[in-house]
Amino acid sequence: MEASHQLILLGSVLVLLSIFAGLFSARLGAPLLLVFLGLGMLAGAQGPGHILFRDFPAAYLIGSVSLAIILFDGGLRTDPGAIQRALWPSVALATVGVIATAAIVGAAAVLLFSTSWIRGLLVGAIVAPTDAAAVSALLHLRGLELRARVAGTLELESGFNDPTSILLTVLLVSLLLAPAPLTGTHIAAQLAWEAAGGGAFGVLGGYLLLALINRVEATPGLYPILALAGAGALFGGAQTAGASGFLAVYLAGLILGTHRHRATQIINQAFDAFAWLSQIVLFLMLGLLVAPSDLVPILGPSLVIAVLLMLVARPVAVALCLLPFRYSTREIVFISWVGLRGAVPIFLAIIPVLAGAPDAAVFFGVAFIIVLTSLIIQSWTVAATARMFDLDVPPLQQGSRLDIDLPGQLGEENTVAGYRVEAGSRAVSRSVEALPIPPTASVLVVIRDGIARGAASAPPLAPGDYVLALARPQDLTLLDRMFGPRPERNSPEERGLLGEFSFDGMTTLATIAHLYDPAAETDRSLTLAEFLATRFDGRPAIGDRTRFGAVELIVRDMQGNAITQVGVELDPAPEHPWRSWVRLFNWWRLR
C-alpha cells in the first residue's frame, strides 16, 4: 500500500511540475512537448529524480492509450473543409511519402552505422512518420494558425500515416528476427488491410458512436466518458483484428467532430483536457525511459541522420507527393520543414525492444535523438517560417465567446454564439448593419445595461455590450476577431481581419484598380473570384491572400468551391525578402 501511495504522489507531482514548467517556458517560446520530455529525463534514473523506469511493456500500453486519445482529439478538431482540400495529397504523403522517407533515411543509416540494409531501413521506418501529438501541439496548443490547405495537409497526414509506418516497422523487425522472403503482393495486402480495416472500423464506429450520443439520454458528464470508451473500444478492436487502431480512432473523431450533436461542446472541452493529460503523461514517460549515457556513443551519426531527414529525405518525399497536386514552392518547403517528429517514432522504437531484436537499444536511442533534434530545431522555428513564407493566418481568438448548442437540423448548420464587445475591438462604435461580417451570419440581439434590443433598433456598439449572433461554425473565426480585442497594427492578427473592405466575388479587377491602384497590371476583365481562384490553382480557401498592385486581396467567404466575398487590405505588411526568391523559383518551375 505504501508503494501505491508513493506512486500516486510521485505521478501527481510530476504532472504538476510539467504544467507549471510548461506555463513558464511558454513565455520564452519553448515547445511544450520538449519541456515535458526534458522534465521526464531530469526525473529519470540518470537525472536528479533518480526514478528507475525501464518497463517497456507498460510503456507500450501507456503509449498506445495516450496516442489513441490524442488522435481522437485531433480528429475532433480537424477542419471539415480539410478533407476536400487536402485528402488525396495527405494520403500520398502518408503512404508514398513515408516509404520514400524511410528509404532515404535507411540508406543513410546503412552508411553511417555500417550495418545491414534491414537494420538501416528499420531506422528509416521508425523515424519516417510525422507525429499527431507534435502537430496537434503546434497547431492548436501554441495558437499557430496556417493557411487552410497547408494546415489540413499536415493534420490529415499525421492522422493517416501510422498504418504505413507501423506495418514497415513490424515487417522489418520480423525480417530481422527470422529472415524470410516477402513478396510485394504480401506487403501490399497487409498494408491494404491495415488501411482498409482501420478505415472501416473508424467510419462505422464513428457513426455508431454518433448515433449513441444522439440517442442516449444521460447526464452531461457521461457523454465524454461514452466517447472515450467508444474510442478505446474502436482502437482495441481494430488492433486485435490486425487493422490500424490509430487510423480508426482518428476517423471516428473526425466523423464525430464534423457532425453537430447534443454533446458537442462538453465532449470537445473534455477531450481538450484528455489530450493535454495524454501528452504530458506520454512525453514524461518517454523521458523516463531514456538513459542519456546510452545516447553518447550514437550521438554523432544520429545527428547526421536527423539533419538528412529534415533537409533531404522529408523535402524529397514531400515534393514527390505534392508536386502533382500543384502545391506552390513555398507550401512544399514549409510542409517539408514542419514534418515534426514526436512520440510516434519513440513509440515505434519500443517494438524492436519488445520483440527482443538485437541492438534494440540502438534503434530506441537513434529515434530519441532525432525526435529531440526535431523538437528543438523545427518546432521552435516553425512560427517564424510560416511568417517568412506568408502562410500564417491569425490565431483563433475566441475571447469571451460562449457557444450555445441548437437542437435538431438547425444545430447541424448553425450555432448561436454570445460575445462581450471588448474595448478597442473593431465592432466598437459601429452599428449592427455596418459590421463587416459574412452574409451567412447575423446579429440577433444586443444587450446593454440589462436591456435587450433587436439588431435593427440597437445603438452603435460600445465596450461591455453583449451580442448574440447566429452563424455557421466556419463564420465564428471572423466574429471572434470582430468582437475581441484588436491586435497591434501590422501584426499577423491585424492583417487577418480578411480585409478592411469587402467586395462581392463577381466584382471585376478593373473596379479595384480604379479605386485603389490605377497602375496595377493584369487582366482587368477578370472577376475577383476568377483572379483568386487562378492564383491558388483552383483550390482557394478562406484566408488565402495575394497582392494586387498596392493592395492585398483576401478570400473572405465561400459557398462550396466558389468565392463569394473578397476582402481588400489597404496597408499590407511588407513582403519578406525570401518571397521574391520563391516567386522566381515558381516562375522557373512552371515554365
Tab-separated table of C-alpha atoms in Angstrom, residues 14 38 148 208 286 374 417 434 458 525 564:
chain	number	residue	atom	x	y	z
A	14	LEU	CA	5.410	15.182	-11.992
A	38	GLY	CA	13.121	17.188	-20.742
A	148	ALA	CA	-6.321	26.132	-44.715
A	208	LEU	CA	-22.280	4.272	-34.363
A	286	LEU	CA	9.324	8.631	-22.799
A	374	SER	CA	13.181	17.902	-34.413
A	417	ALA	CA	-22.628	32.498	-30.171
A	434	ALA	CA	-22.137	48.294	-40.604
A	458	ALA	CA	-29.726	48.669	-31.337
A	525	SER	CA	-11.720	41.847	-67.135
A	564	THR	CA	-18.470	34.871	-52.829
